[in-house]
Amino acid sequence: MHYPLISFAFLVFVLFMLMMVPTLQFLLFLSGTLLFMQTLAEAATCSDCFIHSRAAYYPNSYENGTDTGRCGYGSFGATLNGGDVSAVSDLYRDGVGCGACYQVRCTDSHYCTDKGVTIVVTDHGSSHNTDFILSRRAFGRMAQTTDAAASLMALGVVDVEYKRVSCNYPNKNITIKIDESSDHPSYMGFVVWYQQGRRDITAVHLCETQNFACKVLDRSYGAVWTTTSPPSGPLSLRMLFSEEGGDETWVVPVNNIPNDWKAGQTYDTGVQVNS
């Protein structure tokens, strides 16, 4: 364990205390100090701790999310995760945060459950210094009862706690949807669906399956990856998954994209991630 707060001044203090107090008392003091510093270090990097924030909900009549979200999911984004979706502000991270899942719970014990709701990021936006703009469905699901949900909706903006959690799509593999604007063979764009776990896709390569020549794709916006002049023939993806702590893993799908890929089509990659 690395303790960044230990400095030369602290070492001088240790030597001073060794001379001033009995050894046993000092060892107890030193042990307690180091334990306290370890607790601070772990708290500063805790990936499973709740963070305080605020949440609002979409100011329209839609029960689910929007089909024009900045992640590029289209109408799929309105119904993903049963409609428990959200726009986020800083958590959007220039599109890297699209598809991430968060447990969000409001903090008023009169109205709110301890569990809250698990949402998927599908859009970018903020309102009244919030981190989340939830779908109306997700906002109401933080409440204990139907009446409590109505009271929360009347408030409009509430204090919440949130933390990132693993996404879960039973019986689903990671799937790509070819963007409607794609034009075979000169331009390809696609969005990634059903990514489990809580890692981020930070890079995508598109490779020819015969000679393994690869092209680095651009994140056009949100979760949309694009390239002009894509490689020819059946194509293989390479996706880089990155963890918050810095660990990175390349994942190669089992299934290839066929040579005659078409705009609007979906393709099952045959793989899934669970961490």
Short mmCIF file of C-alpha atoms in Angstrom, two decimals:
data_model
loop_
_atom_site.label_atom_id
_atom_site.label_comp_id
_atom_site.label_asym_id
_atom_site.label_seq_id
_atom_site.Cartn_x
_atom_site.Cartn_y
_atom_site.Cartn_z
CA MET A 1 0.00 0.00 0.00
CA HIS A 2 1.35 3.41 -0.95
CA TYR A 3 0.72 6.28 1.47
CA PRO A 4 1.16 9.55 -0.39
CA LEU A 5 0.77 11.59 2.83
CA ILE A 6 3.97 10.17 4.36
CA SER A 7 6.64 12.87 3.93
CA PHE A 8 9.99 13.88 5.39
CA ALA A 9 8.18 16.00 7.97
CA PHE A 10 6.17 12.96 9.07
CA LEU A 11 9.37 10.92 9.51
CA VAL A 12 10.86 13.71 11.68
CA PHE A 13 7.67 13.65 13.74
CA VAL A 14 8.02 9.88 14.20
CA LEU A 15 11.59 10.26 15.49
CA PHE A 16 10.47 13.01 17.86
CA MET A 17 7.67 10.90 19.26
CA LEU A 18 10.03 7.97 19.76
CA MET A 19 12.08 10.14 22.11
CA MET A 20 9.12 11.69 23.93
CA VAL A 21 6.70 8.81 24.69
CA PRO A 22 7.05 5.25 25.88
CA THR A 23 7.62 2.77 23.07
CA LEU A 24 4.40 0.76 23.53
CA GLN A 25 2.22 3.86 23.59
CA PHE A 26 3.91 5.23 20.51
CA LEU A 27 3.53 1.98 18.58
CA LEU A 28 -0.18 2.04 19.33
CA PHE A 29 -0.34 5.67 18.18
CA LEU A 30 1.62 4.93 14.98
CA SER A 31 -0.52 1.90 14.18
CA GLY A 32 -3.71 3.94 14.57
CA THR A 33 -2.32 6.75 12.42
CA LEU A 34 -1.36 4.42 9.58
CA LEU A 35 -4.74 2.70 9.73
CA PHE A 36 -6.47 6.06 9.50
CA MET A 37 -4.31 7.03 6.50
CA GLN A 38 -5.09 3.72 4.80
CA THR A 39 -8.80 4.33 5.32
CA LEU A 40 -8.50 7.77 3.72
CA ALA A 41 -6.59 6.35 0.75
CA GLU A 42 -9.16 3.61 0.19
CA ALA A 43 -12.05 6.05 0.52
CA ALA A 44 -10.51 8.33 -2.09
CA THR A 45 -10.37 5.50 -4.63
CA CYS A 46 -13.46 3.50 -3.64
CA SER A 47 -15.19 2.33 -6.83
CA ASP A 48 -18.14 0.90 -4.91
CA CYS A 49 -19.03 3.97 -2.84
CA PHE A 50 -22.08 6.16 -3.35
CA ILE A 51 -21.55 9.75 -4.53
CA HIS A 52 -23.94 12.56 -3.62
CA SER A 53 -25.62 14.45 -6.48
CA ARG A 54 -29.00 15.59 -7.82
CA ALA A 55 -31.40 14.18 -10.40
CA ALA A 56 -34.27 15.50 -12.49
CA TYR A 57 -36.43 13.84 -15.15
CA TYR A 58 -37.16 14.48 -18.83
CA PRO A 59 -39.59 17.41 -19.05
CA ASN A 60 -41.71 15.75 -21.72
CA SER A 61 -44.58 13.29 -21.72
CA TYR A 62 -42.46 10.23 -22.52
CA GLU A 63 -42.53 7.51 -19.88
CA ASN A 64 -39.31 6.00 -21.20
CA GLY A 65 -36.22 7.75 -22.57
CA THR A 66 -35.75 9.74 -25.75
CA ASP A 67 -35.13 8.33 -29.23
CA THR A 68 -32.86 11.27 -30.11
CA GLY A 69 -30.26 10.82 -27.36
CA ARG A 70 -26.65 11.92 -27.87
CA CYS A 71 -25.35 8.37 -27.50
CA GLY A 72 -26.70 7.48 -30.93
CA TYR A 73 -28.95 4.59 -29.88
CA GLY A 74 -31.99 5.99 -31.68
CA SER A 75 -35.37 4.50 -30.79
CA PHE A 76 -33.58 1.55 -29.15
CA GLY A 77 -32.30 3.97 -26.50
CA ALA A 78 -35.83 4.82 -25.39
CA THR A 79 -36.66 1.22 -24.43
CA LEU A 80 -33.23 -0.13 -23.41
CA ASN A 81 -33.24 -1.62 -19.90
CA GLY A 82 -37.02 -1.50 -19.90
CA GLY A 83 -36.95 2.28 -20.25
CA ASP A 84 -34.87 2.86 -17.12
CA VAL A 85 -32.43 5.21 -18.85
CA SER A 86 -30.91 8.62 -18.26
CA ALA A 87 -29.09 11.57 -19.70
CA VAL A 88 -25.95 12.53 -17.80
CA SER A 89 -23.72 15.59 -17.71
CA ASP A 90 -20.07 15.06 -16.68
CA LEU A 91 -20.52 11.27 -16.68
CA TYR A 92 -21.05 11.43 -20.46
CA ARG A 93 -17.26 11.86 -20.88
CA ASP A 94 -17.40 12.81 -24.57
CA GLY A 95 -19.38 9.66 -25.31
CA VAL A 96 -17.18 7.17 -23.44
CA GLY A 97 -19.84 6.99 -20.72
CA CYS A 98 -22.59 5.88 -23.11
CA GLY A 99 -23.99 2.49 -22.12
CA ALA A 100 -22.66 2.67 -18.55
CA CYS A 101 -25.01 1.59 -15.76
CA TYR A 102 -25.53 3.37 -12.44
CA GLN A 103 -27.52 2.64 -9.33
CA VAL A 104 -29.32 5.86 -8.43
CA ARG A 105 -31.34 6.32 -5.25
CA CYS A 106 -32.99 9.41 -3.82
CA THR A 107 -32.20 10.25 -0.21
CA ASP A 108 -35.54 11.32 1.31
CA SER A 109 -36.55 8.35 3.50
CA HIS A 110 -40.20 9.44 3.43
CA TYR A 111 -40.45 8.71 -0.30
CA CYS A 112 -37.42 6.70 -1.41
CA THR A 113 -36.30 3.08 -1.31
CA ASP A 114 -32.79 2.00 -0.32
CA LYS A 115 -32.37 0.15 -3.62
CA GLY A 116 -33.34 2.96 -5.98
CA VAL A 117 -33.13 2.18 -9.68
CA THR A 118 -30.45 0.96 -12.09
CA ILE A 119 -30.25 3.11 -15.22
CA VAL A 120 -28.33 3.01 -18.51
CA VAL A 121 -26.75 6.16 -19.95
CA THR A 122 -28.28 6.94 -23.35
CA ASP A 123 -28.08 10.73 -23.62
CA HIS A 124 -26.16 13.87 -22.63
CA GLY A 125 -27.67 16.79 -20.72
CA SER A 126 -28.01 18.58 -17.39
CA SER A 127 -30.66 20.53 -15.50
CA HIS A 128 -30.43 22.52 -12.24
CA ASN A 129 -26.89 21.28 -11.45
CA THR A 130 -27.84 17.63 -11.81
CA ASP A 131 -25.74 14.66 -12.85
CA PHE A 132 -28.80 12.75 -14.10
CA ILE A 133 -31.93 13.50 -16.10
CA LEU A 134 -33.86 10.27 -15.69
CA SER A 135 -36.71 8.94 -17.76
CA ARG A 136 -40.02 9.48 -15.99
CA ARG A 137 -40.25 5.72 -15.47
CA ALA A 138 -36.81 5.54 -13.79
CA PHE A 139 -37.47 8.65 -11.68
CA GLY A 140 -40.69 7.15 -10.30
CA ARG A 141 -39.05 3.78 -9.62
CA MET A 142 -36.86 5.37 -6.93
CA ALA A 143 -40.00 5.79 -4.81
CA GLN A 144 -41.54 3.40 -2.30
CA THR A 145 -45.13 3.64 -3.59
CA THR A 146 -47.18 5.10 -6.41
CA ASP A 147 -48.17 8.03 -4.18
CA ALA A 148 -44.53 8.60 -3.20
CA ALA A 149 -43.60 8.58 -6.90
CA ALA A 150 -46.18 11.30 -7.55
CA SER A 151 -44.67 13.36 -4.72
CA LEU A 152 -41.18 12.96 -6.18
CA MET A 153 -42.42 14.00 -9.63
CA ALA A 154 -43.98 17.10 -8.08
CA LEU A 155 -40.58 18.05 -6.61
CA GLY A 156 -38.98 17.83 -10.05
CA VAL A 157 -35.38 17.76 -8.77
CA VAL A 158 -34.23 15.60 -5.85
CA ASP A 159 -31.04 14.81 -3.98
CA VAL A 160 -29.62 11.40 -4.88
CA GLU A 161 -26.71 9.07 -4.32
CA TYR A 162 -25.22 7.06 -7.17
CA LYS A 163 -22.52 4.56 -8.00
CA ARG A 164 -21.49 2.72 -11.12
CA VAL A 165 -22.66 -0.90 -11.33
CA SER A 166 -22.39 -3.72 -13.85
CA CYS A 167 -24.88 -3.74 -16.70
CA ASN A 168 -26.78 -7.00 -17.10
CA TYR A 169 -28.47 -8.25 -20.28
CA PRO A 170 -29.40 -11.93 -19.77
CA ASN A 171 -29.03 -14.12 -22.87
CA LYS A 172 -27.62 -11.24 -24.92
CA ASN A 173 -24.24 -10.93 -26.60
CA ILE A 174 -22.61 -7.63 -27.52
CA THR A 175 -24.36 -6.56 -30.72
CA ILE A 176 -23.58 -3.89 -33.29
CA LYS A 177 -26.20 -1.95 -35.23
CA ILE A 178 -25.01 -0.59 -38.57
CA ASP A 179 -25.96 3.09 -38.79
CA GLU A 180 -28.67 3.99 -41.29
CA SER A 181 -26.34 6.53 -42.93
CA SER A 182 -23.74 3.85 -43.76
CA ASP A 183 -23.00 3.36 -47.47
CA HIS A 184 -21.38 0.08 -48.48
CA PRO A 185 -18.49 -0.02 -49.31
CA SER A 186 -17.37 3.61 -48.86
CA TYR A 187 -18.59 4.47 -45.35
CA MET A 188 -19.48 2.49 -42.25
CA GLY A 189 -20.82 3.59 -38.89
CA PHE A 190 -22.23 1.48 -36.10
CA VAL A 191 -23.29 1.61 -32.45
CA VAL A 192 -22.62 -1.01 -29.77
CA TRP A 193 -25.56 -2.57 -27.90
CA TYR A 194 -25.83 -4.83 -24.82
CA GLN A 195 -22.39 -4.36 -23.29
CA GLN A 196 -22.38 -5.91 -19.81
CA GLY A 197 -19.97 -5.22 -16.95
CA ARG A 198 -18.72 -1.80 -15.96
CA ARG A 199 -15.79 -1.23 -18.28
CA ASP A 200 -15.61 1.32 -21.10
CA ILE A 201 -14.99 0.68 -24.79
CA THR A 202 -12.17 3.13 -25.51
CA ALA A 203 -10.96 1.95 -28.93
CA VAL A 204 -12.27 -0.15 -31.84
CA HIS A 205 -10.37 -1.67 -34.76
CA LEU A 206 -11.97 -3.08 -37.91
CA CYS A 207 -9.88 -5.78 -39.56
CA GLU A 208 -9.91 -7.86 -42.72
CA THR A 209 -10.21 -11.51 -41.77
CA GLN A 210 -7.85 -12.82 -44.46
CA ASN A 211 -4.78 -10.57 -44.25
CA PHE A 212 -5.57 -9.06 -40.79
CA ALA A 213 -5.06 -5.49 -42.04
CA CYS A 214 -6.83 -3.29 -39.49
CA LYS A 215 -8.22 0.21 -39.45
CA VAL A 216 -8.67 2.34 -36.32
CA LEU A 217 -12.23 3.65 -36.08
CA ASP A 218 -13.24 7.13 -34.95
CA ARG A 219 -15.72 7.80 -32.18
CA SER A 220 -18.00 10.05 -34.19
CA TYR A 221 -20.17 10.90 -31.19
CA GLY A 222 -21.62 9.03 -28.25
CA ALA A 223 -21.35 5.29 -28.85
CA VAL A 224 -21.16 5.63 -32.65
CA TRP A 225 -17.95 4.38 -34.32
CA THR A 226 -17.24 5.32 -37.94
CA THR A 227 -14.74 4.93 -40.75
CA THR A 228 -14.46 6.00 -44.36
CA SER A 229 -13.25 3.36 -46.82
CA PRO A 230 -13.74 0.40 -44.48
CA PRO A 231 -11.70 -2.74 -45.19
CA SER A 232 -13.17 -5.20 -47.70
CA GLY A 233 -14.38 -8.74 -47.30
CA PRO A 234 -15.68 -10.29 -44.07
CA LEU A 235 -14.64 -8.08 -41.17
CA SER A 236 -13.50 -8.76 -37.63
CA LEU A 237 -13.76 -6.32 -34.71
CA ARG A 238 -11.19 -5.64 -32.01
CA MET A 239 -12.59 -3.77 -28.99
CA LEU A 240 -10.50 -2.29 -26.19
CA PHE A 241 -12.18 -2.44 -22.77
CA SER A 242 -10.73 -0.12 -20.12
CA GLU A 243 -11.26 -0.18 -16.36
CA GLU A 244 -11.31 2.83 -14.07
CA GLY A 245 -8.05 1.67 -12.46
CA GLY A 246 -6.25 1.70 -15.82
CA ASP A 247 -6.31 -2.00 -16.76
CA GLU A 248 -7.10 -2.63 -20.44
CA THR A 249 -8.17 -5.75 -22.33
CA TRP A 250 -8.67 -6.35 -26.06
CA VAL A 251 -11.71 -8.48 -26.90
CA VAL A 252 -12.09 -10.20 -30.28
CA PRO A 253 -15.65 -11.25 -31.19
CA VAL A 254 -16.35 -14.80 -32.30
CA ASN A 255 -18.59 -13.77 -35.19
CA ASN A 256 -17.47 -11.66 -38.15
CA ILE A 257 -19.35 -8.90 -39.95
CA PRO A 258 -20.32 -10.35 -43.35
CA ASN A 259 -18.90 -9.03 -46.60
CA ASP A 260 -22.34 -7.79 -47.71
CA TRP A 261 -23.12 -5.84 -44.51
CA LYS A 262 -26.06 -3.47 -44.88
CA ALA A 263 -27.16 -0.23 -43.28
CA GLY A 264 -29.74 -0.76 -40.55
CA GLN A 265 -28.77 -4.38 -39.90
CA THR A 266 -27.73 -5.78 -36.50
CA TYR A 267 -24.95 -8.33 -36.03
CA ASP A 268 -24.39 -10.53 -32.96
CA THR A 269 -20.68 -10.58 -32.09
CA GLY A 270 -20.94 -13.89 -30.24
CA VAL A 271 -19.14 -12.54 -27.17
CA GLN A 272 -20.02 -10.84 -23.90
CA VAL A 273 -18.05 -9.27 -21.05
CA ASN A 274 -19.02 -9.67 -17.42
CA SER A 275 -16.66 -7.40 -15.50
#
